[in-house]
Structures are given as C-alpha cells and as structure tokens.
Backbone as CSV, one residue per row, in Angstrom:
resi,resn,N_x,N_y,N_z,CA_x,CA_y,CA_z,C_x,C_y,C_z
1,MET,-11.393,36.615,-23.558,-10.285,36.543,-22.952,-9.738,35.241,-22.591
2,LEU,-11.010,34.042,-21.930,-10.558,32.653,-21.784,-10.569,32.004,-23.209
3,LEU,-11.480,32.518,-24.136,-11.298,31.885,-25.652,-9.975,32.145,-25.857
4,ASP,-9.489,33.586,-25.880,-8.171,33.739,-26.624,-6.862,33.071,-25.958
5,PHE,-7.015,32.813,-24.638,-6.225,31.689,-23.714,-6.120,30.353,-24.380
6,PHE,-7.291,29.890,-24.467,-7.597,28.335,-25.065,-7.037,28.422,-26.793
7,LYS,-6.886,29.580,-27.697,-6.701,29.455,-28.935,-5.084,29.736,-28.792
8,LYS,-4.652,30.291,-28.158,-2.960,30.689,-27.823,-2.409,29.518,-27.590
9,PHE,-2.857,28.877,-26.619,-2.272,27.365,-26.715,-2.672,26.071,-26.890
10,ALA,-3.509,26.461,-28.160,-4.127,25.157,-28.728,-4.856,24.211,-28.124
11,LEU,-5.214,24.704,-26.765,-6.147,23.956,-25.772,-7.574,23.754,-26.710
12,TRP,-7.628,24.382,-27.327,-9.453,24.184,-27.961,-9.556,23.073,-28.613
13,ASN,-8.425,22.396,-29.478,-8.524,21.335,-29.819,-8.322,19.949,-28.765
14,ARG,-8.027,20.418,-27.984,-7.665,19.334,-26.786,-8.424,19.109,-26.163
15,LEU,-9.484,20.312,-26.125,-10.756,20.104,-24.807,-11.763,18.860,-24.811
16,PRO,-11.854,18.136,-26.155,-12.635,16.963,-25.741,-11.630,16.039,-25.473
17,THR,-10.578,15.487,-25.652,-9.650,14.905,-25.162,-9.290,15.037,-23.703
18,LEU,-9.410,16.501,-23.302,-9.347,16.315,-22.073,-10.766,16.211,-21.254
19,LEU,-11.760,16.472,-21.908,-12.804,16.407,-20.967,-13.174,14.702,-20.818
20,VAL,-12.508,13.974,-21.960,-12.659,12.252,-21.795,-11.832,11.745,-20.448
21,VAL,-10.517,12.566,-20.580,-9.775,12.151,-19.307,-10.184,12.529,-17.944
22,PHE,-10.849,13.513,-17.878,-11.319,13.939,-16.662,-12.090,13.345,-16.296
23,SER,-12.968,13.090,-17.465,-14.213,12.151,-17.113,-14.131,10.431,-16.463
24,CYS,-12.996,10.486,-17.202,-12.746,8.479,-16.741,-12.331,8.842,-15.293
25,ILE,-11.314,9.740,-15.579,-10.563,10.029,-13.695,-11.614,10.206,-12.638
26,GLY,-12.497,10.919,-12.796,-13.736,11.328,-12.147,-14.612,10.273,-11.815
27,GLY,-14.760,8.948,-12.985,-15.683,8.044,-12.730,-14.573,7.105,-12.034
28,LEU,-13.556,6.917,-12.016,-12.539,5.995,-11.479,-12.928,5.980,-9.830
29,ILE,-12.617,7.777,-9.694,-12.693,7.956,-8.035,-13.790,7.552,-7.676
30,PHE,-15.066,7.670,-8.423,-16.353,7.778,-7.856,-16.727,6.214,-7.641
31,LEU,-16.119,5.194,-8.794,-16.452,3.768,-8.318,-15.737,3.183,-7.211
32,GLN,-14.270,4.041,-6.939,-13.633,3.123,-6.019,-14.044,4.010,-4.109
33,LYS,-14.595,4.824,-4.476,-15.096,5.511,-3.001,-15.758,4.727,-2.162
34,PRO,-16.448,3.714,-2.873,-17.347,3.047,-1.469,-16.231,1.619,-1.097
35,LEU,-15.591,1.577,-1.778,-14.623,0.327,-1.273,-13.618,1.001,-0.450
36,MET,-13.078,2.145,-0.753,-12.359,2.925,0.435,-13.178,3.194,1.818
37,ARG,-14.426,3.435,1.636,-15.030,3.282,3.167,-15.124,2.278,3.738
38,ASN,-14.846,1.123,2.992,-15.400,-0.059,3.786,-14.314,-0.342,4.470
39,ASN,-14.323,-0.131,5.759,-13.534,-0.667,6.767,-14.176,-1.863,7.929
40,SER,-14.781,-2.866,7.476,-15.080,-3.811,8.120,-14.244,-4.481,8.657
41,GLU,-13.968,-4.841,9.979,-13.037,-5.706,10.647,-13.115,-7.030,10.398
42,ILE,-12.440,-7.984,9.996,-12.650,-9.491,10.157,-12.317,-10.117,11.029
43,SER,-13.079,-11.184,11.753,-12.905,-11.777,12.901,-11.946,-12.741,12.679
44,LEU,-11.256,-13.348,13.760,-10.041,-14.137,13.992,-10.353,-15.609,13.331
45,GLU,-11.747,-15.803,13.611,-11.828,-17.017,12.872,-12.137,-16.779,11.343
46,GLU,-12.487,-15.758,10.552,-12.671,-15.774,9.280,-11.060,-15.886,8.918
47,TYR,-10.449,-15.073,9.635,-8.760,-15.413,9.030,-8.417,-16.622,8.907
48,GLN,-8.635,-17.258,10.063,-8.384,-18.805,10.015,-8.989,-19.839,9.035
49,LYS,-10.252,-19.416,8.806,-10.770,-19.838,7.853,-10.531,-19.931,6.038
50,GLN,-10.156,-18.211,6.042,-8.961,-18.134,4.664,-7.698,-18.505,4.831
51,GLU,-6.959,-18.866,6.199,-5.976,-19.925,6.019,-6.087,-21.067,5.538
52,SER,-7.343,-21.633,5.734,-7.459,-22.874,5.625,-7.902,-23.335,4.257
53,LEU,-8.542,-22.484,3.835,-8.800,-22.153,2.171,-7.618,-22.045,1.440
54,THR,-6.849,-20.811,1.664,-5.538,-21.352,1.233,-4.779,-22.622,0.958
55,SER,-4.528,-22.876,2.288,-4.037,-24.492,2.177,-4.566,-25.381,1.384
56,ALA,-5.887,-25.621,1.245,-6.416,-26.193,0.616,-6.208,-26.093,-0.971
57,LYS,-6.119,-24.867,-1.610,-5.908,-24.285,-2.776,-4.628,-24.720,-3.411
58,LEU,-3.754,-24.385,-2.190,-2.066,-24.725,-2.411,-1.979,-26.221,-2.763
59,ASN,-2.580,-26.998,-2.094,-2.303,-28.685,-2.204,-3.303,-29.105,-3.578
60,LEU,-4.423,-28.123,-3.825,-4.693,-28.635,-5.238,-4.099,-28.098,-6.411
61,LEU,-3.245,-26.942,-6.168,-2.350,-26.969,-7.182,-1.305,-27.569,-7.522
62,ASN,-0.772,-28.288,-6.125,0.613,-28.987,-6.350,-0.328,-30.214,-6.876
63,LYS,-1.112,-30.592,-6.989,-1.726,-31.713,-7.271,-2.086,-31.971,-8.628
64,LEU,-2.529,-30.653,-9.172,-3.135,-30.375,-10.598,-1.907,-30.976,-11.851
65,PRO,-2.445,-31.377,-12.928,-1.372,-31.561,-14.002,-1.024,-30.296,-14.712
66,THR,0.300,-30.018,-14.907,0.280,-28.940,-15.726,0.534,-29.031,-16.952
67,PHE,0.183,-29.989,-17.601,0.633,-29.893,-19.227,1.780,-29.518,-19.703
68,GLY,2.948,-29.470,-18.939,4.082,-28.891,-19.850,4.125,-27.287,-19.492
69,PHE,3.356,-26.867,-18.839,3.339,-24.930,-17.990,3.417,-25.057,-16.916
70,ASP,4.611,-25.757,-16.537,4.842,-25.382,-14.852,5.137,-24.097,-14.631
71,ASN,6.139,-23.364,-15.269,6.542,-21.978,-15.261,5.216,-21.139,-14.982
72,LEU,4.199,-21.432,-15.770,3.020,-20.497,-15.607,2.574,-20.857,-14.289
73,LEU,2.211,-21.974,-13.768,1.531,-22.601,-12.496,2.447,-21.755,-11.411
74,ALA,3.468,-22.062,-11.688,4.853,-21.488,-10.417,4.375,-19.667,-10.453
75,SER,4.561,-19.141,-11.744,3.924,-17.604,-11.343,2.750,-17.368,-10.770
76,TRP,1.726,-17.958,-11.037,0.442,-18.051,-10.627,0.403,-18.312,-9.135
77,ILE,1.402,-19.112,-8.361,1.364,-19.238,-7.081,2.342,-18.274,-6.596
78,TYR,3.220,-17.637,-7.445,4.092,-16.935,-6.695,3.434,-15.383,-6.714
79,LEU,2.002,-15.096,-7.659,1.275,-13.964,-7.313,0.429,-14.232,-6.258
80,ASP,0.030,-15.241,-5.722,-0.705,-15.883,-5.181,-0.128,-15.534,-3.578
81,PHE,1.502,-15.880,-3.591,1.906,-15.781,-2.359,2.103,-13.921,-1.962
82,ILE,2.344,-13.210,-2.997,2.243,-12.104,-2.684,1.329,-11.084,-1.878
83,GLN,0.234,-11.812,-2.588,-1.102,-11.530,-1.665,-1.098,-11.783,-0.438
84,TYR,-0.967,-13.285,-0.151,-0.624,-13.623,1.060,0.497,-13.161,1.975
85,TYR,1.331,-12.704,1.338,2.385,-12.353,2.431,2.318,-10.680,2.682
86,GLY,1.572,-9.994,1.877,1.145,-8.909,1.941,0.249,-8.407,2.773
87,ASP,-1.006,-9.298,3.265,-1.877,-9.155,3.833,-1.487,-9.123,5.588
88,ARG,-1.113,-8.085,5.893,-0.684,-7.722,7.350,-1.406,-7.875,8.009
89,LYS,-3.055,-7.525,8.354,-3.893,-7.937,9.342,-4.077,-9.019,9.457
90,ALA,-3.969,-9.949,8.256,-4.263,-11.640,8.114,-3.179,-12.304,9.185
91,ARG,-1.654,-11.778,8.401,-0.841,-12.353,9.173,-0.700,-12.445,10.692
92,LYS,-1.208,-10.961,11.187,-1.106,-10.857,12.671,-2.085,-11.632,13.436
93,ALA,-3.005,-11.959,12.802,-4.188,-12.740,13.078,-4.019,-14.302,12.991
94,THR,-3.190,-14.640,11.811,-2.863,-16.244,12.019,-1.323,-16.277,11.911
95,ASP,-0.511,-16.431,11.436,0.770,-16.497,11.174,1.268,-16.770,9.870
96,TYR,2.584,-16.940,9.487,3.233,-17.116,8.286,3.416,-18.861,7.815
97,SER,2.494,-19.636,8.371,2.991,-20.811,8.150,2.884,-21.741,6.946
98,LEU,2.134,-20.836,5.944,2.064,-21.125,4.904,3.156,-20.829,3.658
99,ILE,3.921,-20.276,4.300,5.254,-19.239,3.437,5.973,-20.483,3.036
100,PRO,6.536,-22.114,3.620,7.068,-23.060,3.361,6.461,-23.826,2.095
101,THR,5.101,-23.957,2.299,4.632,-24.644,1.379,4.626,-24.097,0.078
102,TYR,4.382,-22.298,-0.049,4.503,-21.801,-1.095,5.668,-21.721,-1.872
103,PHE,7.144,-21.871,-0.896,8.374,-21.744,-1.466,8.592,-23.221,-1.875
104,GLN,7.970,-24.372,-1.295,8.554,-25.851,-2.305,7.244,-25.972,-3.046
105,SER,6.117,-25.501,-3.414,5.893,-25.535,-4.540,6.047,-24.930,-5.746
106,ILE,6.921,-23.680,-5.593,7.531,-22.587,-6.539,8.843,-23.397,-7.019
107,VAL,9.313,-24.022,-6.076,10.488,-24.809,-6.418,10.292,-25.972,-7.182
108,ASP,9.540,-26.856,-6.588,9.064,-28.104,-7.501,8.567,-27.764,-8.966
109,LEU,7.991,-26.621,-9.068,7.601,-26.331,-10.455,8.520,-25.676,-11.368
110,ASP,9.114,-24.635,-10.732,10.120,-23.852,-11.610,11.192,-23.537,-11.001
111,PRO,12.498,-24.216,-10.861,13.530,-24.393,-9.991,14.239,-22.912,-10.714
112,ARG,14.457,-22.709,-12.160,15.022,-21.228,-12.461,14.113,-20.025,-12.151
113,PHE,12.975,-20.050,-11.282,12.359,-18.542,-11.196,13.174,-18.049,-10.206
114,ILE,14.178,-17.169,-10.403,15.266,-16.908,-9.519,14.377,-15.528,-8.539
115,LYS,13.724,-14.672,-9.360,13.401,-13.517,-8.626,12.423,-14.139,-7.462
116,SER,11.624,-15.209,-7.716,10.552,-15.755,-6.711,11.110,-16.220,-5.463
117,HIS,12.097,-17.139,-5.935,13.066,-17.582,-4.808,13.508,-16.074,-3.722
118,LEU,14.185,-14.922,-4.573,14.735,-13.650,-3.582,13.581,-13.539,-3.141
119,LEU,12.530,-13.382,-3.197,11.521,-13.004,-2.331,10.866,-13.761,-0.790
120,ILE,10.681,-15.195,-1.497,10.377,-16.016,-0.457,11.411,-16.665,0.526
121,GLU,12.971,-16.623,0.025,13.875,-17.476,0.862,13.835,-16.352,2.200
122,PRO,13.935,-15.299,2.124,14.333,-14.823,3.305,12.892,-14.554,4.383
123,ALA,11.719,-14.603,3.567,10.346,-14.540,4.187,10.193,-16.346,4.865
124,ASN,10.503,-17.289,4.279,10.551,-18.326,4.709,11.569,-18.514,5.951
125,SER,12.599,-17.819,5.731,13.819,-17.669,7.072,13.644,-16.978,8.057
126,LEU,13.167,-15.660,7.891,12.426,-14.995,8.876,11.283,-14.766,9.427
127,PHE,10.111,-15.166,8.873,8.863,-14.698,9.379,8.523,-16.170,9.539
128,ALA,8.581,-16.962,8.793,8.312,-18.617,8.814,8.816,-19.325,9.708
129,GLY,10.265,-19.143,9.785,11.331,-19.553,11.104,11.794,-20.784,10.483
130,ARG,11.747,-21.092,9.052,12.332,-22.204,8.566,13.664,-22.394,7.715
131,PRO,14.953,-21.685,8.478,16.078,-21.712,7.619,16.388,-22.783,7.050
132,ASP,16.243,-24.000,7.800,16.715,-25.221,7.057,15.997,-25.792,6.167
133,LEU,14.833,-25.290,6.134,13.808,-25.849,4.923,14.522,-24.974,3.539
134,SER,14.630,-23.516,3.928,15.181,-22.581,2.756,16.917,-23.148,2.474
135,VAL,17.380,-23.877,3.017,18.502,-24.156,2.620,18.827,-25.448,1.853
136,ASP,17.841,-26.203,2.532,17.367,-27.618,1.485,16.996,-27.141,0.184
137,LEU,16.151,-25.960,0.061,15.234,-25.662,-0.932,16.472,-25.003,-2.141
138,ILE,17.546,-24.168,-1.529,18.161,-23.579,-2.303,18.924,-24.513,-2.669
139,ASN,19.585,-25.507,-1.876,20.536,-26.544,-2.396,20.070,-27.713,-3.684
140,SER,18.617,-27.660,-3.697,17.658,-28.098,-5.084,17.533,-27.420,-6.134
141,ILE,17.867,-26.127,-5.824,17.483,-25.240,-6.853,19.041,-25.085,-7.558
142,LEU,20.255,-24.987,-6.596,21.169,-24.887,-7.484,21.700,-25.429,-8.835
143,PRO,21.471,-26.971,-8.960,22.065,-27.741,-10.184,21.153,-27.062,-11.415
144,TYR,20.165,-26.500,-10.994,19.573,-25.622,-12.268,19.692,-24.249,-12.561
145,ILE,20.878,-24.032,-11.499,21.166,-22.403,-12.034,22.405,-22.242,-12.457
146,ASN,22.447,-21.661,-13.458,23.846,-21.228,-14.238,24.131,-20.058,-13.584
147,GLU,25.589,-19.646,-13.615,25.979,-18.571,-13.124,25.939,-17.397,-13.936
148,GLN,25.262,-17.500,-15.399,24.998,-16.382,-16.400,23.852,-15.809,-15.746
149,MET,22.869,-16.519,-15.060,21.603,-16.025,-14.903,21.524,-14.892,-14.001
150,PRO,20.498,-13.872,-14.305,20.862,-12.564,-13.541,20.462,-12.598,-12.367
151,PHE,21.053,-12.267,-11.170,20.853,-12.535,-9.775,21.172,-13.816,-8.971
152,ALA,21.454,-14.610,-9.940,21.643,-15.990,-9.340,22.772,-16.076,-8.225
153,TYR,23.804,-15.280,-8.301,24.603,-15.222,-7.261,24.092,-14.989,-5.801
154,GLN,23.092,-14.319,-5.828,22.278,-13.877,-4.502,21.917,-15.439,-3.822
155,LEU,21.539,-16.168,-4.702,21.159,-17.658,-3.865,22.165,-17.883,-3.047
156,TRP,23.139,-17.974,-3.548,24.446,-18.086,-2.516,24.508,-17.580,-1.161
157,PHE,24.545,-16.330,-1.645,24.368,-15.276,-0.516,23.216,-15.569,0.647
158,TYR,22.106,-15.693,0.160,21.084,-16.112,1.246,21.415,-17.507,1.843
159,LYS,21.810,-18.396,0.881,22.318,-19.840,1.594,23.159,-19.716,2.631
160,ALA,24.264,-18.720,2.194,25.090,-18.561,3.494,24.797,-17.579,4.864
161,ILE,23.848,-17.040,4.300,23.261,-15.944,5.303,22.575,-17.107,6.917
162,ASP,21.561,-17.897,5.626,21.071,-19.013,6.564,22.062,-19.869,7.253
163,GLU,22.558,-20.305,6.623,23.695,-21.104,7.362,24.529,-20.465,8.450
164,LEU,25.203,-19.283,8.160,25.805,-18.816,9.224,24.921,-17.913,10.646
165,LEU,24.009,-17.555,10.178,23.227,-16.782,11.140,22.193,-17.688,11.925
166,PHE,21.418,-18.331,11.054,20.629,-19.117,11.488,20.620,-20.520,12.053
167,LEU,21.646,-21.087,11.193,21.963,-22.220,11.841,23.341,-23.218,12.355
168,GLY,23.956,-21.968,12.438,25.391,-21.896,13.078,26.215,-22.960,12.141
169,LYS,26.325,-23.246,11.108,27.104,-24.140,10.060,28.384,-23.083,9.570
170,THR,29.582,-23.062,10.263,30.582,-22.115,9.835,31.775,-22.487,8.736
171,LYS,31.159,-24.084,8.564,32.376,-24.615,7.374,31.446,-24.472,6.160
C-alpha cells in the first residue's frame, strides 16, 4: 500500500534526496539546541567592557589604511553597527554612545553609502540624541550625492526633520 503511494507520486526516486534534506535539517537543529538553551545573563561590567572594546575597535578601524577599499571598510563598519544597534540587552545596560562614531566613520569612508546613512541617521538623532551631528554629517554627504541615486531624496527629508523637530531651525 505504501509502496504504491511512493510509486504513484514518483517519491521513490526522490527518497534519497529527501532523506539527505531532512537529515541536514535535523543536524542543524541538533547543533543549534545548546546555543538556544544558553540563557546566561551578562553583567553590567561585561557590557561596559564590550562597549570599550567596540570603541577601541572603531578607533583602530578609522586609523587603518584602506588601500583604496574605503567602501569595503565602510560596509564592514556598517555591519558592525547593525550588530551593535540590534543588541537590546547591551544597549539597555550601557547606552547608544557609539552611534555618532559609527556614523562619522561611515561618512568619512564612503559618503555615497546612502542605505547606511538612512539607517544610522535616525538612530543617531533619536537614540544617541545628536541631531546636530546628524545635520552636519548630512551636509557633508550632500555634495557627493546625485539626485539620480536611489533614495537620495530621503537624506533631505531626514535633514529637514532633524532641523525642524529637534533643532528648531524653521528657515
């Protein structure tokens, strides 16, 4: 009966492939289970140590020679920012004080990296509390931006929001 079912839907020929797929999925679940059980709490001192290490790493990355790969280093710093920004427990324990450093580093390395600016600019204004720095950095970005670039117009919106809502500049 079961053999007829397999033959009818041509599953008999796909059985080895299905076994490999399901064994790989099972292996991944087996390997990830210990990490899911690890719910150890990190102390405030450990979070502060991680924050100081991240700050030192950013300072080192800003001083490294790029050998013409500025955009690659900017992308690397951006990926590091995403991890920094996404760690809610660490940000509750410390704060968002390194966001301006991330933003400054990426702007200095690659001012045309619009996608990163669109994520870091609101984080810098809202969470780090530095809309003045956001406006200054956007002003330094704008000469490099062409209006034909995708999402370039949003930089002007973000600058206007910072100036109107946070800095009170109505002109």
